PDB file of C-alpha atoms in Angstrom:
ATOM      1  CA  MET Z1421    -132.187-141.051  59.693  1.00 89.00           C
ATOM      2  CA  THR Z1422    -130.168-144.082  60.705  1.00 89.00           C
ATOM      3  CA  ILE Z1423    -127.385-143.758  63.240  1.00 84.00           C
ATOM      4  CA  LYS Z1424    -124.508-146.167  62.872  1.00 83.00           C
ATOM      5  CA  PHE Z1425    -122.149-146.934  65.724  1.00 85.00           C
ATOM      6  CA  GLU Z1426    -119.351-149.297  66.595  1.00 94.00           C
ATOM      7  CA  THR Z1427    -119.451-151.637  69.526  1.00 97.00           C
ATOM      8  CA  VAL Z1428    -117.348-154.215  71.308  1.00 97.00           C
ATOM      9  CA  SER Z1429    -117.330-157.633  69.638  1.00 97.00           C
ATOM     10  CA  LEU Z1430    -117.143-160.955  71.455  1.00 98.00           C
ATOM     11  CA  GLU Z1431    -113.560-161.290  70.200  1.00 98.00           C
ATOM     12  CA  ASP Z1432    -112.733-157.883  71.692  1.00 97.00           C
ATOM     13  CA  ALA Z1433    -114.375-158.838  74.981  1.00 98.00           C
ATOM     14  CA  GLN Z1434    -112.501-162.124  75.211  1.00 98.00           C
ATOM     15  CA  ARG Z1435    -109.159-160.368  74.598  1.00 98.00           C
ATOM     16  CA  VAL Z1436    -109.939-157.730  77.242  1.00 98.00           C
ATOM     17  CA  ILE Z1437    -111.008-160.376  79.754  1.00 98.00           C
ATOM     18  CA  ALA Z1438    -107.912-162.508  79.103  1.00 98.00           C
ATOM     19  CA  ALA Z1439    -105.677-159.514  79.820  1.00 98.00           C
ATOM     20  CA  GLY Z1440    -107.610-158.758  82.993  1.00 98.00           C
ATOM     21  CA  GLN Z1441    -107.403-162.355  84.127  1.00 98.00           C
ATOM     22  CA  SER Z1442    -103.655-162.374  83.501  1.00 98.00           C
ATOM     23  CA  GLU Z1443    -103.156-159.229  85.617  1.00 98.00           C
ATOM     24  CA  ALA Z1444    -105.420-160.581  88.363  1.00 98.00           C
ATOM     25  CA  ASN Z1445    -103.331-163.763  88.495  1.00 98.00           C
ATOM     26  CA  LYS Z1446    -100.120-161.718  88.537  1.00 98.00           C
ATOM     27  CA  ILE Z1447    -101.206-159.632  91.542  1.00 98.00           C
ATOM     28  CA  GLY Z1448    -102.997-162.479  93.327  1.00 98.00           C
ATOM     29  CA  SER Z1449    -106.484-161.009  93.195  1.00 98.00           C
ATOM     30  CA  PRO Z1450    -109.130-163.512  92.026  1.00 98.00           C
ATOM     31  CA  SER Z1451    -111.562-161.318  90.126  1.00 98.00           C
ATOM     32  CA  ASN Z1452    -114.783-161.050  88.237  1.00 98.00           C
ATOM     33  CA  VAL Z1453    -114.190-159.350  84.890  1.00 98.00           C
ATOM     34  CA  ALA Z1454    -117.079-158.141  82.724  1.00 98.00           C
ATOM     35  CA  VAL Z1455    -117.273-156.418  79.349  1.00 98.00           C
ATOM     36  CA  VAL Z1456    -120.313-154.550  78.060  1.00 98.00           C
ATOM     37  CA  ASP Z1457    -121.042-153.243  74.581  1.00 98.00           C
ATOM     38  CA  ALA Z1458    -121.895-149.721  73.423  1.00 97.00           C
ATOM     39  CA  GLY Z1459    -125.439-150.159  74.745  1.00 96.00           C
ATOM     40  CA  GLY Z1460    -124.226-151.203  78.195  1.00 97.00           C
ATOM     41  CA  ASN Z1461    -125.284-154.813  77.608  1.00 98.00           C
ATOM     42  CA  LEU Z1462    -123.149-157.690  78.844  1.00 98.00           C
ATOM     43  CA  VAL Z1463    -120.969-159.263  76.143  1.00 98.00           C
ATOM     44  CA  SER Z1464    -118.846-161.542  78.312  1.00 98.00           C
ATOM     45  CA  HIS Z1465    -117.987-162.208  81.955  1.00 98.00           C
ATOM     46  CA  ILE Z1466    -115.696-164.487  83.941  1.00 98.00           C
ATOM     47  CA  ARG Z1467    -115.519-165.313  87.614  1.00 98.00           C
ATOM     48  CA  MET Z1468    -112.065-166.600  88.369  1.00 98.00           C
ATOM     49  CA  ASP Z1469    -111.646-169.490  90.794  1.00 98.00           C
ATOM     50  CA  ASN Z1470    -112.052-168.230  94.360  1.00 97.00           C
ATOM     51  CA  ALA Z1471    -113.408-164.834  93.261  1.00 98.00           C
ATOM     52  CA  TRP Z1472    -116.282-163.565  95.384  1.00 96.00           C
ATOM     53  CA  VAL Z1473    -119.734-164.549  94.165  1.00 97.00           C
ATOM     54  CA  GLY Z1474    -121.049-161.219  95.461  1.00 97.00           C
ATOM     55  CA  SER Z1475    -118.762-159.428  93.034  1.00 97.00           C
ATOM     56  CA  VAL Z1476    -120.368-160.891  89.904  1.00 98.00           C
ATOM     57  CA  ASP Z1477    -123.065-158.205  89.778  1.00 97.00           C
ATOM     58  CA  ILE Z1478    -120.638-155.529  90.930  1.00 98.00           C
ATOM     59  CA  SER Z1479    -118.240-156.186  88.031  1.00 98.00           C
ATOM     60  CA  ILE Z1480    -121.090-156.118  85.522  1.00 98.00           C
ATOM     61  CA  ASN Z1481    -122.491-152.939  87.051  1.00 98.00           C
ATOM     62  CA  LYS Z1482    -119.081-151.245  87.077  1.00 98.00           C
ATOM     63  CA  ALA Z1483    -118.825-151.911  83.335  1.00 98.00           C
ATOM     64  CA  PHE Z1484    -122.399-150.655  82.861  1.00 98.00           C
ATOM     65  CA  THR Z1485    -121.629-147.487  84.828  1.00 98.00           C
ATOM     66  CA  ALA Z1486    -118.442-146.760  82.884  1.00 98.00           C
ATOM     67  CA  ARG Z1487    -120.420-147.038  79.643  1.00 98.00           C
ATOM     68  CA  ALA Z1488    -123.583-145.315  80.836  1.00 97.00           C
ATOM     69  CA  PHE Z1489    -121.645-142.188  81.802  1.00 97.00           C
ATOM     70  CA  ASP Z1490    -118.523-142.654  79.623  1.00 97.00           C
ATOM     71  CA  ILE Z1491    -116.282-142.163  82.633  1.00 97.00           C
ATOM     72  CA  ALA Z1492    -114.062-144.381  84.748  1.00 98.00           C
ATOM     73  CA  THR Z1493    -115.889-145.329  87.916  1.00 98.00           C
ATOM     74  CA  ASN Z1494    -113.063-144.105  90.141  1.00 97.00           C
ATOM     75  CA  ASP Z1495    -113.379-140.652  88.493  1.00 97.00           C
ATOM     76  CA  LEU Z1496    -117.153-140.718  88.916  1.00 96.00           C
ATOM     77  CA  ALA Z1497    -116.648-141.621  92.574  1.00 95.00           C
ATOM     78  CA  GLU Z1498    -114.827-138.340  93.174  1.00 94.00           C
ATOM     79  CA  GLN Z1499    -117.822-136.423  91.792  1.00 93.00           C
ATOM     80  CA  ALA Z1500    -120.318-138.512  93.793  1.00 94.00           C
ATOM     81  CA  GLN Z1501    -119.102-137.448  97.221  1.00 94.00           C
ATOM     82  CA  PRO Z1502    -121.272-135.261  99.487  1.00 95.00           C
ATOM     83  CA  GLY Z1503    -121.288-131.703  98.221  1.00 95.00           C
ATOM     84  CA  GLU Z1504    -120.136-132.671  94.713  1.00 94.00           C
ATOM     85  CA  GLN Z1505    -122.196-132.350  91.544  1.00 94.00           C
ATOM     86  CA  PHE Z1506    -123.137-136.034  91.232  1.00 94.00           C
ATOM     87  CA  TYR Z1507    -123.804-136.788  94.896  1.00 94.00           C
ATOM     88  CA  GLY Z1508    -126.492-139.485  95.042  1.00 94.00           C
ATOM     89  CA  ILE Z1509    -125.952-140.756  91.485  1.00 95.00           C
ATOM     90  CA  GLN Z1510    -125.440-144.299  92.808  1.00 93.00           C
ATOM     91  CA  ALA Z1511    -129.178-144.424  93.537  1.00 93.00           C
ATOM     92  CA  SER Z1512    -130.020-143.887  89.853  1.00 94.00           C
ATOM     93  CA  ASN Z1513    -130.565-146.555  87.217  1.00 94.00           C
ATOM     94  CA  HIS Z1514    -132.252-148.894  89.706  1.00 94.00           C
ATOM     95  CA  GLY Z1515    -129.115-148.962  91.870  1.00 92.00           C
ATOM     96  CA  ARG Z1516    -126.833-150.216  89.088  1.00 95.00           C
ATOM     97  CA  VAL Z1517    -124.448-147.266  89.295  1.00 97.00           C
ATOM     98  CA  MET Z1518    -121.157-148.156  90.997  1.00 96.00           C
ATOM     99  CA  VAL Z1519    -119.045-145.329  92.371  1.00 96.00           C
ATOM    100  CA  PHE Z1520    -115.773-147.015  93.217  1.00 94.00           C
ATOM    101  CA  ALA Z1521    -112.716-148.114  91.241  1.00 98.00           C
ATOM    102  CA  GLY Z1522    -112.697-150.852  88.625  1.00 98.00           C
ATOM    103  CA  GLY Z1523    -114.835-149.669  85.692  1.00 98.00           C
ATOM    104  CA  ILE Z1524    -113.239-148.193  82.564  1.00 98.00           C
ATOM    105  CA  PRO Z1525    -114.771-147.147  79.229  1.00 98.00           C
ATOM    106  CA  LEU Z1526    -113.339-148.807  76.114  1.00 98.00           C
ATOM    107  CA  ARG Z1527    -112.635-146.323  73.326  1.00 97.00           C
ATOM    108  CA  ARG Z1528    -112.051-146.765  69.611  1.00 96.00           C
ATOM    109  CA  ASP Z1529    -111.063-143.699  67.595  1.00 93.00           C
ATOM    110  CA  GLY Z1530    -112.063-141.521  70.535  1.00 93.00           C
ATOM    111  CA  LEU Z1531    -115.576-142.957  70.836  1.00 95.00           C
ATOM    112  CA  VAL Z1532    -116.762-145.117  73.718  1.00 97.00           C
ATOM    113  CA  VAL Z1533    -117.779-148.492  72.281  1.00 98.00           C
ATOM    114  CA  GLY Z1534    -118.086-150.471  75.517  1.00 98.00           C
ATOM    115  CA  ALA Z1535    -116.537-150.835  78.951  1.00 98.00           C
ATOM    116  CA  VAL Z1536    -114.818-153.246  81.303  1.00 98.00           C
ATOM    117  CA  GLY Z1537    -115.673-153.768  84.965  1.00 98.00           C
ATOM    118  CA  VAL Z1538    -113.639-155.613  87.587  1.00 98.00           C
ATOM    119  CA  SER Z1539    -114.518-156.626  91.135  1.00 98.00           C
ATOM    120  CA  GLY Z1540    -113.010-158.984  93.652  1.00 97.00           C
ATOM    121  CA  GLY Z1541    -110.099-157.209  95.302  1.00 97.00           C
ATOM    122  CA  SER Z1542    -109.372-153.879  96.892  1.00 97.00           C
ATOM    123  CA  GLY Z1543    -110.215-150.771  94.900  1.00 97.00           C
ATOM    124  CA  GLU Z1544    -106.563-150.447  93.936  1.00 98.00           C
ATOM    125  CA  GLN Z1545    -106.413-154.076  92.766  1.00 98.00           C
ATOM    126  CA  ASP Z1546    -109.674-153.777  90.810  1.00 98.00           C
ATOM    127  CA  GLN Z1547    -108.348-150.637  89.116  1.00 98.00           C
ATOM    128  CA  MET Z1548    -105.045-152.317  88.212  1.00 98.00           C
ATOM    129  CA  VAL Z1549    -106.857-155.286  86.669  1.00 98.00           C
ATOM    130  CA  ALA Z1550    -109.295-153.015  84.805  1.00 98.00           C
ATOM    131  CA  GLU Z1551    -106.448-150.878  83.441  1.00 98.00           C
ATOM    132  CA  ALA Z1552    -104.590-153.963  82.186  1.00 98.00           C
ATOM    133  CA  ALA Z1553    -107.786-155.281  80.639  1.00 98.00           C
ATOM    134  CA  ALA Z1554    -108.609-151.979  78.929  1.00 98.00           C
ATOM    135  CA  ALA Z1555    -105.050-151.700  77.595  1.00 98.00           C
ATOM    136  CA  ALA Z1556    -105.636-154.929  75.638  1.00 98.00           C
ATOM    137  CA  PHE Z1557    -108.526-153.347  73.779  1.00 96.00           C
TER     138      PHE Z1557
END
């Protein structure tokens, strides 16, 4: 049996990143914006001028997390608090799991085909940029 699936193309990723970059400029939050495909693999990434170097990996890992669990990272964060069902999940996957705002799955016809991750501002700013980026998908 062969399983066929759709995934994010480079063209898709570039459109998503451009929308994220535009929102980041609008709100004054230099950001790293990453897009992963259906397998959680990096398709494209930008680090805007003056965006934190330390946020490169975080943006990529937020996108990975959103795809790995098919959930926005801010929603996963709520379930990763002490006493909640996914407490400690951030230690899984060799520490790649990010449990704060800025990662959003990208859906086509109801199926997750990739994700976007943003890092460089406050959680609220990262979420705003990620939402704008995902809306361009």
